[in-house]
Coordinates of C-alpha atoms and ligand atoms in Angstrom, one line a residue:
M200 CA -155.0 -123.9 -141.2
A201 CA -154.5 -127.3 -142.6
K202 CA -155.4 -126.6 -146.1
K203 CA -157.5 -123.7 -147.7
T204 CA -161.0 -124.0 -146.5
S205 CA -164.1 -122.1 -146.6
D206 CA -164.6 -119.3 -144.1
P207 CA -163.4 -120.7 -140.6
A208 CA -166.6 -118.8 -139.2
S209 CA -168.8 -121.1 -141.0
L210 CA -167.3 -124.2 -139.4
K211 CA -168.4 -126.1 -136.3
L212 CA -166.6 -125.4 -133.0
E213 CA -164.9 -128.9 -133.1
T214 CA -163.7 -128.1 -136.5
R215 CA -162.6 -124.7 -135.9
L216 CA -160.6 -125.9 -132.9
A217 CA -158.9 -128.8 -135.0
V218 CA -157.7 -126.2 -137.7
A219 CA -157.1 -123.1 -135.9
G220 CA -153.7 -121.6 -136.4
R221 CA -152.2 -124.4 -138.6
N222 CA -150.0 -123.4 -141.4
P223 CA -147.9 -126.5 -142.5
E224 CA -146.6 -124.6 -145.5
R225 CA -144.7 -122.0 -143.2
F226 CA -143.5 -124.7 -141.0
D227 CA -141.5 -127.2 -143.3
G228 CA -144.9 -129.5 -143.2
A229 CA -145.3 -129.5 -139.4
V230 CA -149.0 -130.1 -138.5
N231 CA -148.3 -127.7 -135.1
P232 CA -146.7 -124.4 -135.2
P233 CA -143.2 -124.6 -133.9
V234 CA -142.3 -123.2 -130.3
H235 CA -139.6 -120.6 -130.8
R236 CA -137.6 -120.0 -127.3
A237 CA -136.8 -116.4 -128.4
T238 CA -136.0 -113.2 -127.0
T239 CA -134.0 -111.3 -129.5
L240 CA -135.0 -111.2 -133.1
V241 CA -132.1 -110.5 -135.4
I242 CA -132.9 -107.8 -138.1
P243 CA -130.7 -107.7 -140.9
D244 CA -132.1 -104.6 -142.8
A245 CA -131.4 -101.4 -140.9
G246 CA -134.6 -100.0 -142.1
D247 CA -136.7 -102.4 -140.2
L248 CA -135.3 -101.4 -136.9
Y249 CA -137.6 -98.7 -136.0
D250 CA -141.1 -97.6 -137.3
T251 CA -142.1 -101.0 -138.8
P252 CA -145.0 -103.0 -139.0
K253 CA -142.5 -106.2 -138.9
K254 CA -141.9 -107.9 -135.5
T255 CA -138.7 -106.7 -133.7
Y256 CA -138.7 -108.4 -130.3
A257 CA -140.1 -111.9 -129.2
L258 CA -142.4 -110.4 -126.3
E259 CA -144.8 -109.3 -129.2
G260 CA -145.3 -113.2 -129.6
M261 CA -144.1 -115.6 -131.9
A262 CA -146.0 -118.2 -134.2
I263 CA -147.2 -120.3 -131.4
H264 CA -148.7 -117.3 -129.8
E265 CA -150.4 -116.1 -133.1
A266 CA -152.0 -119.5 -133.3
L267 CA -153.4 -119.4 -130.1
R268 CA -154.7 -116.2 -130.5
E269 CA -156.5 -117.3 -133.7
A270 CA -157.9 -120.4 -131.6
L271 CA -159.3 -117.9 -129.1
I272 CA -161.1 -115.8 -131.8
G273 CA -162.0 -119.0 -133.4
V274 CA -164.0 -120.0 -130.2
E275 CA -165.4 -116.7 -129.1
G276 CA -165.4 -114.3 -132.1
G277 CA -164.1 -110.8 -131.8
A278 CA -161.4 -108.9 -133.2
G279 CA -158.3 -109.9 -131.5
A280 CA -157.0 -111.7 -128.5
T281 CA -154.1 -110.8 -126.0
L282 CA -152.6 -113.4 -123.7
A283 CA -151.7 -113.0 -120.2
P284 CA -149.5 -114.7 -117.8
S285 CA -152.8 -116.2 -115.7
G286 CA -156.4 -115.7 -115.6
L287 CA -156.1 -113.3 -112.9
G288 CA -153.5 -111.5 -115.0
A289 CA -156.1 -111.2 -117.9
C290 CA -158.5 -109.8 -115.5
T291 CA -156.4 -107.1 -114.2
L292 CA -154.9 -106.5 -117.6
A293 CA -158.4 -105.7 -119.1
M294 CA -159.1 -103.5 -115.9
L295 CA -156.1 -101.4 -116.3
T296 CA -156.9 -101.0 -120.0
V297 CA -159.8 -98.9 -118.9
A298 CA -158.8 -97.7 -115.5
K299 CA -158.5 -93.8 -115.0
A300 CA -157.4 -92.2 -112.0
G301 CA -160.6 -90.8 -110.1
G302 CA -162.5 -93.3 -112.0
E303 CA -164.9 -95.9 -110.5
F304 CA -165.6 -99.5 -111.5
L305 CA -168.9 -101.2 -110.9
V306 CA -168.0 -104.8 -110.2
T307 CA -170.6 -107.6 -109.6
D308 CA -170.6 -108.9 -105.9
S309 CA -170.2 -112.4 -107.0
V310 CA -166.8 -111.6 -108.6
Y311 CA -163.8 -114.1 -108.3
G312 CA -162.0 -113.3 -105.0
P313 CA -158.6 -112.4 -106.4
T314 CA -160.2 -109.7 -108.9
R315 CA -161.9 -108.1 -105.9
R316 CA -158.4 -108.2 -103.9
F317 CA -157.1 -106.2 -107.0
C318 CA -159.9 -103.6 -106.9
E319 CA -159.5 -103.2 -103.0
T320 CA -155.6 -102.9 -103.1
M321 CA -153.6 -101.8 -106.3
L322 CA -156.8 -100.2 -108.0
K323 CA -157.7 -98.3 -104.7
R324 CA -154.1 -97.1 -104.1
I325 CA -153.6 -95.8 -107.6
G326 CA -157.0 -93.7 -107.0
V327 CA -159.8 -95.9 -108.8
K328 CA -162.5 -96.8 -106.7
T329 CA -164.8 -99.7 -106.9
R330 CA -168.6 -100.4 -106.1
Y331 CA -170.1 -103.6 -106.0
F332 CA -173.8 -104.7 -107.4
D333 CA -176.0 -107.3 -106.8
P334 CA -175.3 -109.6 -109.6
R335 CA -179.0 -109.9 -110.4
I336 CA -179.4 -106.1 -110.7
G337 CA -180.0 -106.3 -114.5
A338 CA -181.1 -103.0 -116.1
D339 CA -181.1 -101.2 -112.8
I340 CA -177.3 -100.9 -113.3
A341 CA -178.3 -97.8 -115.0
D342 CA -179.1 -95.9 -111.7
M343 CA -175.2 -96.7 -110.5
L344 CA -173.8 -95.5 -113.6
A345 CA -171.9 -92.2 -113.2
P346 CA -169.8 -89.7 -114.9
N347 CA -166.6 -91.1 -113.6
T348 CA -167.5 -94.9 -114.2
C349 CA -164.8 -96.3 -116.1
G350 CA -166.2 -99.8 -116.5
V351 CA -168.6 -102.4 -115.6
F352 CA -167.1 -106.0 -114.5
L353 CA -169.1 -108.8 -114.8
E354 CA -168.8 -112.8 -114.0
S355 CA -171.5 -114.8 -115.2
P356 CA -172.2 -117.1 -113.5
G357 CA -170.0 -116.3 -110.3
S358 CA -167.7 -119.2 -109.9
L359 CA -168.7 -119.8 -106.2
T360 CA -172.4 -118.9 -106.0
F361 CA -173.3 -119.3 -109.7
E362 CA -175.8 -116.4 -110.2
I363 CA -176.4 -115.8 -113.8
Q364 CA -176.3 -112.2 -114.9
D365 CA -178.5 -110.4 -117.3
V366 CA -175.4 -109.4 -119.5
P367 CA -177.5 -108.0 -122.3
A368 CA -179.6 -105.7 -120.2
I369 CA -176.3 -104.4 -118.4
A370 CA -174.5 -104.0 -121.4
A371 CA -177.3 -101.9 -123.0
A372 CA -177.6 -99.6 -119.9
A373 CA -173.5 -99.4 -120.0
R374 CA -173.4 -98.5 -123.8
A375 CA -176.1 -95.9 -123.5
R376 CA -173.5 -94.0 -121.2
N377 CA -170.5 -95.1 -123.3
V378 CA -169.1 -97.2 -120.4
P379 CA -167.2 -100.3 -121.4
V380 CA -168.3 -103.8 -120.4
L381 CA -165.8 -106.3 -119.0
L382 CA -167.0 -110.0 -118.7
D383 CA -164.7 -112.8 -117.0
N384 CA -166.2 -115.5 -119.3
T385 CA -164.2 -118.3 -118.0
W386 CA -167.2 -120.6 -116.9
S387 CA -168.7 -120.9 -120.3
A388 CA -165.1 -121.3 -121.9
G389 CA -166.4 -118.9 -124.5
V390 CA -168.1 -122.0 -125.8
Y391 CA -171.6 -121.6 -124.2
F392 CA -171.7 -117.7 -124.0
K393 CA -171.2 -115.7 -126.7
P394 CA -169.9 -112.3 -125.3
F395 CA -169.9 -110.1 -128.4
D396 CA -173.6 -111.0 -129.2
H397 CA -174.5 -109.7 -126.1
G398 CA -172.6 -106.2 -126.0
V399 CA -169.6 -107.0 -124.2
D400 CA -166.7 -105.2 -125.0
L401 CA -163.8 -107.2 -123.3
S402 CA -164.2 -111.0 -122.6
I403 CA -161.8 -112.5 -120.2
Q404 CA -160.8 -116.2 -120.0
A405 CA -158.8 -117.9 -117.5
L406 CA -157.2 -120.2 -119.9
T407 CA -155.8 -122.2 -116.9
K408 CA -159.1 -124.0 -116.9
Y409 CA -160.9 -125.6 -119.7
Q410 CA -158.6 -124.4 -122.6
M411 CA -155.5 -125.8 -120.9
G412 CA -157.7 -128.8 -119.5
H413 CA -154.8 -130.4 -117.8
A414 CA -154.3 -128.7 -114.7
D415 CA -150.4 -128.1 -115.6
A416 CA -149.8 -124.3 -116.8
F417 CA -151.2 -120.9 -116.1
M418 CA -152.6 -118.7 -118.8
G419 CA -155.4 -116.1 -119.5
A420 CA -156.5 -114.0 -122.4
V421 CA -158.4 -110.7 -123.0
I422 CA -160.5 -111.1 -126.3
S423 CA -161.5 -108.0 -127.7
S424 CA -164.9 -107.3 -129.6
T425 CA -163.4 -104.7 -131.9
A426 CA -160.0 -103.9 -133.6
E427 CA -160.1 -100.7 -131.5
W428 CA -160.3 -102.4 -128.4
E429 CA -157.6 -104.8 -129.2
A430 CA -155.4 -102.0 -129.9
R431 CA -156.1 -100.5 -126.3
V432 CA -155.5 -104.0 -124.5
R433 CA -152.2 -104.5 -126.7
T434 CA -150.9 -101.0 -125.5
A435 CA -151.7 -101.9 -122.0
Y436 CA -149.9 -105.3 -122.4
K437 CA -146.9 -103.7 -124.0
Q438 CA -146.7 -100.9 -121.3
L439 CA -147.3 -103.5 -118.5
G440 CA -144.3 -105.6 -120.1
L441 CA -146.4 -108.6 -120.1
G442 CA -145.4 -111.8 -122.1
V443 CA -146.4 -115.5 -122.0
G444 CA -143.7 -118.3 -122.8
P445 CA -143.9 -120.2 -125.9
D446 CA -144.1 -123.7 -124.2
D447 CA -147.0 -122.7 -122.2
A448 CA -148.8 -121.2 -125.3
Y449 CA -148.0 -124.6 -127.0
L450 CA -149.6 -126.4 -124.3
V451 CA -152.9 -124.3 -124.2
L452 CA -153.2 -124.6 -128.2
R453 CA -152.7 -128.4 -127.6
G454 CA -155.5 -128.3 -124.9
M455 CA -157.9 -126.4 -127.0
R456 CA -157.5 -129.1 -129.8
T457 CA -159.7 -131.5 -127.6
M458 CA -161.6 -128.8 -125.6
A459 CA -165.0 -129.1 -127.3
V460 CA -165.0 -133.1 -126.7
R461 CA -163.6 -132.6 -123.1
L462 CA -166.5 -130.0 -122.5
E463 CA -169.0 -132.1 -123.8
S464 CA -168.3 -135.1 -121.7
Q465 CA -167.5 -133.1 -118.5
A466 CA -170.7 -131.1 -118.9
R467 CA -172.9 -134.1 -119.4
S468 CA -171.4 -135.8 -116.2
A469 CA -171.7 -132.5 -114.2
L470 CA -175.4 -132.1 -115.1
A471 CA -176.2 -135.8 -114.3
I472 CA -174.2 -135.4 -111.0
A473 CA -176.1 -132.1 -109.9
Q474 CA -179.6 -133.8 -110.8
W475 CA -178.3 -136.8 -108.7
L476 CA -177.3 -134.5 -105.7
E477 CA -180.7 -132.5 -105.6
A478 CA -182.5 -135.9 -104.8
Q479 CA -180.1 -136.9 -101.9
P480 CA -181.5 -136.0 -98.5
Q481 CA -178.1 -134.6 -97.0
V482 CA -178.4 -131.9 -99.9
I483 CA -180.6 -128.7 -99.7
R484 CA -180.2 -127.6 -103.4
A485 CA -177.7 -127.8 -106.2
L486 CA -176.5 -124.4 -107.8
H487 CA -176.4 -125.6 -111.4
P488 CA -177.7 -123.2 -113.9
A489 CA -179.0 -125.8 -116.2
L490 CA -181.3 -127.2 -113.4
P491 CA -184.9 -125.7 -113.8
S492 CA -184.5 -125.3 -109.8
H493 CA -181.9 -122.6 -110.3
P494 CA -183.2 -119.1 -109.6
D495 CA -181.5 -118.0 -112.9
H496 CA -182.4 -120.9 -115.1
T497 CA -184.6 -118.9 -117.4
L498 CA -182.1 -116.3 -118.0
W499 CA -179.4 -119.4 -118.4
K500 CA -181.7 -120.7 -121.1
R501 CA -182.2 -117.5 -122.9
D502 CA -178.4 -116.6 -123.2
F503 CA -176.4 -119.6 -123.0
K504 CA -175.9 -122.6 -125.5
G505 CA -174.9 -124.9 -122.5
A506 CA -173.4 -125.3 -119.1
S507 CA -169.7 -126.2 -118.2
A508 CA -168.8 -128.6 -115.6
C509 CA -168.1 -126.5 -112.5
F510 CA -171.3 -125.9 -109.9
G511 CA -172.0 -126.0 -106.4
F512 CA -174.5 -127.5 -103.8
V513 CA -175.8 -126.5 -100.3
L514 CA -175.8 -129.2 -97.7
K515 CA -177.9 -129.6 -94.7
P516 CA -176.5 -127.8 -91.6
T517 CA -173.7 -130.2 -90.4
T518 CA -171.0 -130.3 -87.9
P519 CA -167.5 -129.2 -88.8
A520 CA -166.3 -132.5 -87.9
R521 CA -168.9 -134.5 -90.3
L522 CA -167.9 -132.1 -93.0
K523 CA -164.1 -132.6 -92.8
A524 CA -164.8 -136.4 -92.6
M525 CA -166.8 -136.2 -95.9
L526 CA -164.2 -133.8 -97.5
E527 CA -161.4 -136.2 -96.7
S528 CA -163.1 -139.3 -97.7
Y529 CA -163.4 -139.1 -101.2
S530 CA -161.1 -141.4 -103.6
L531 CA -161.7 -139.5 -106.6
F532 CA -162.4 -136.1 -105.9
S533 CA -159.4 -134.1 -104.6
M534 CA -159.7 -131.0 -102.7
G535 CA -158.4 -128.0 -104.7
F536 CA -159.0 -124.4 -105.8
S537 CA -158.9 -124.6 -109.6
W538 CA -161.6 -126.0 -112.1
G539 CA -161.9 -127.0 -115.6
G540 CA -159.1 -129.9 -115.9
F541 CA -159.5 -133.6 -116.5
E542 CA -159.7 -134.3 -112.6
S543 CA -162.6 -133.9 -110.6
L544 CA -162.2 -131.4 -107.6
V545 CA -164.2 -130.4 -104.7
V546 CA -163.8 -127.4 -102.3
P547 CA -165.8 -126.0 -99.4
C548 CA -166.5 -122.5 -100.2
D549 CA -168.0 -120.4 -97.2
E550 CA -164.5 -119.1 -96.2
N551 CA -164.1 -118.0 -99.8
V552 CA -167.3 -116.1 -100.4
H553 CA -166.5 -112.4 -99.9
R554 CA -169.5 -110.1 -100.5
T555 CA -170.2 -106.5 -99.4
V556 CA -173.6 -105.4 -100.9
T557 CA -175.5 -108.9 -101.0
P558 CA -174.4 -111.2 -98.2
W559 CA -174.4 -114.9 -99.0
Q560 CA -177.0 -116.5 -97.2
A561 CA -177.5 -120.5 -97.2
E562 CA -178.9 -123.0 -94.8
G563 CA -175.7 -124.9 -94.8
P564 CA -172.2 -125.5 -96.2
L565 CA -171.4 -124.5 -99.7
I566 CA -169.5 -127.1 -101.6
R567 CA -168.0 -126.5 -105.3
L568 CA -167.4 -129.4 -107.8
S569 CA -165.5 -129.2 -110.9
I570 CA -166.4 -132.5 -112.7
G571 CA -163.4 -134.1 -114.8
L572 CA -163.3 -136.9 -117.5
E573 CA -163.7 -139.7 -115.0
H574 CA -166.6 -141.9 -115.4
V575 CA -170.0 -140.4 -114.0
D576 CA -170.8 -143.6 -112.1
D577 CA -167.5 -143.6 -110.3
L578 CA -167.8 -140.0 -109.3
T579 CA -171.4 -140.6 -108.0
A580 CA -170.5 -143.6 -106.1
D581 CA -167.6 -141.4 -104.5
L582 CA -170.0 -138.7 -103.7
A583 CA -172.6 -141.3 -102.3
Q584 CA -170.1 -142.6 -99.9
G585 CA -168.8 -138.9 -99.0
L586 CA -172.5 -138.0 -98.1
S587 CA -172.8 -141.2 -95.8
H588 CA -170.4 -139.4 -93.5
L589 CA -173.0 -136.8 -92.7
G590 CA -175.7 -139.2 -91.6
E591 CA -179.2 -138.0 -92.7
Ligands
PLP213 C1 -163.7 -117.2 -112.4 C2 -162.2 -117.1 -112.4 N1 -161.5 -116.1 -113.2 C3 -160.3 -116.1 -113.2 C4 -159.4 -116.9 -112.3 C5 -158.1 -116.8 -112.3 O1 -157.3 -117.9 -113.0 P1 -155.7 -118.3 -112.9 O2 -156.0 -119.3 -111.8 O3 -155.4 -118.6 -114.2 O4 -155.1 -117.0 -112.4 C6 -160.1 -118.1 -111.8 C7 -159.5 -119.0 -110.9 O5 -159.9 -119.9 -110.3 C8 -161.5 -118.0 -111.8 O6 -162.3 -119.1 -111.0

């Protein structure tokens, strides 16, 4: 931290992001922690080689990793954060921390596709089953919990279809049966949804999105509610031999310094664009939880402090040729699969929505937008010219 301050938890988000992990006295006055490109750590004292609390190998993380972990806890709370090489890597690390042969995960049907793929391939191969549930199941999850349930995996909202889950109700039912609750909390960036106030045990962030913010490096994190959970995640991380490079850790921490202001601007534009889209004749509905028309708006209002800048909309039925013409006509929106960066993105989603218990039913094509830092008027004009390719 820059200077001795009062309790960091008492500071506002912007301030916490500005001061997290800074320790100039330790680093010759440098504002930012250094990047150590290290593997071997030399240990002068033979007594420090084994059974020591000191760092003995750089895979455990150096100063820049420590600073980043501090920043992540500064945003979301919790007792510890473990970094992973990607957001997907953080999802699988959290699952492997609690997985047991013969066990079963309960996973929201709206889960990120590659997380589902992990369940259907590697977890299945090692004898861990998955059952999917309706993202709007709420307290009725109690009926699905079984003696072999090893974890409940949530993602709220789903990053393609944007259902908000009743996390407190699901977590209460799971806790009553001593089942851990894992939440992919990437959409909120940890800023708009406080997982540990709602009964979550492990919160997952794809840091590739809002924290990194500049579409130039991958990373993920598992943030733990308690020290016991942190120890379990760290053990799994060590057993799997995971690590993240110091340069990437530096980039994420640098991104986080400006995350609050980026998010605020991008979120404001996103809501304005969602409202505008709702009024367009070619659009059936926007899927943005902060809109009163969203089916889970009341839940969102109860549990979230804001909405980020990724949302969807459903078009009136159109021909594939017209849809293609719209998607290829944009000058500011690019087609791409990520979100959360400074640049606006658009992607048609129907081919990507894989559901097994709650089929996705929409009247027309589902489109996802990630709103960046471009001016909202320019983005709206780009979307308007895109819609004109559909006719009315
Ligand atoms: C909800 C969600 N979780 C996790 C990930 C994975 O992040 P990464 O691309 O860093 O693996 C993504 C990526 O799009 C995502 O949308």
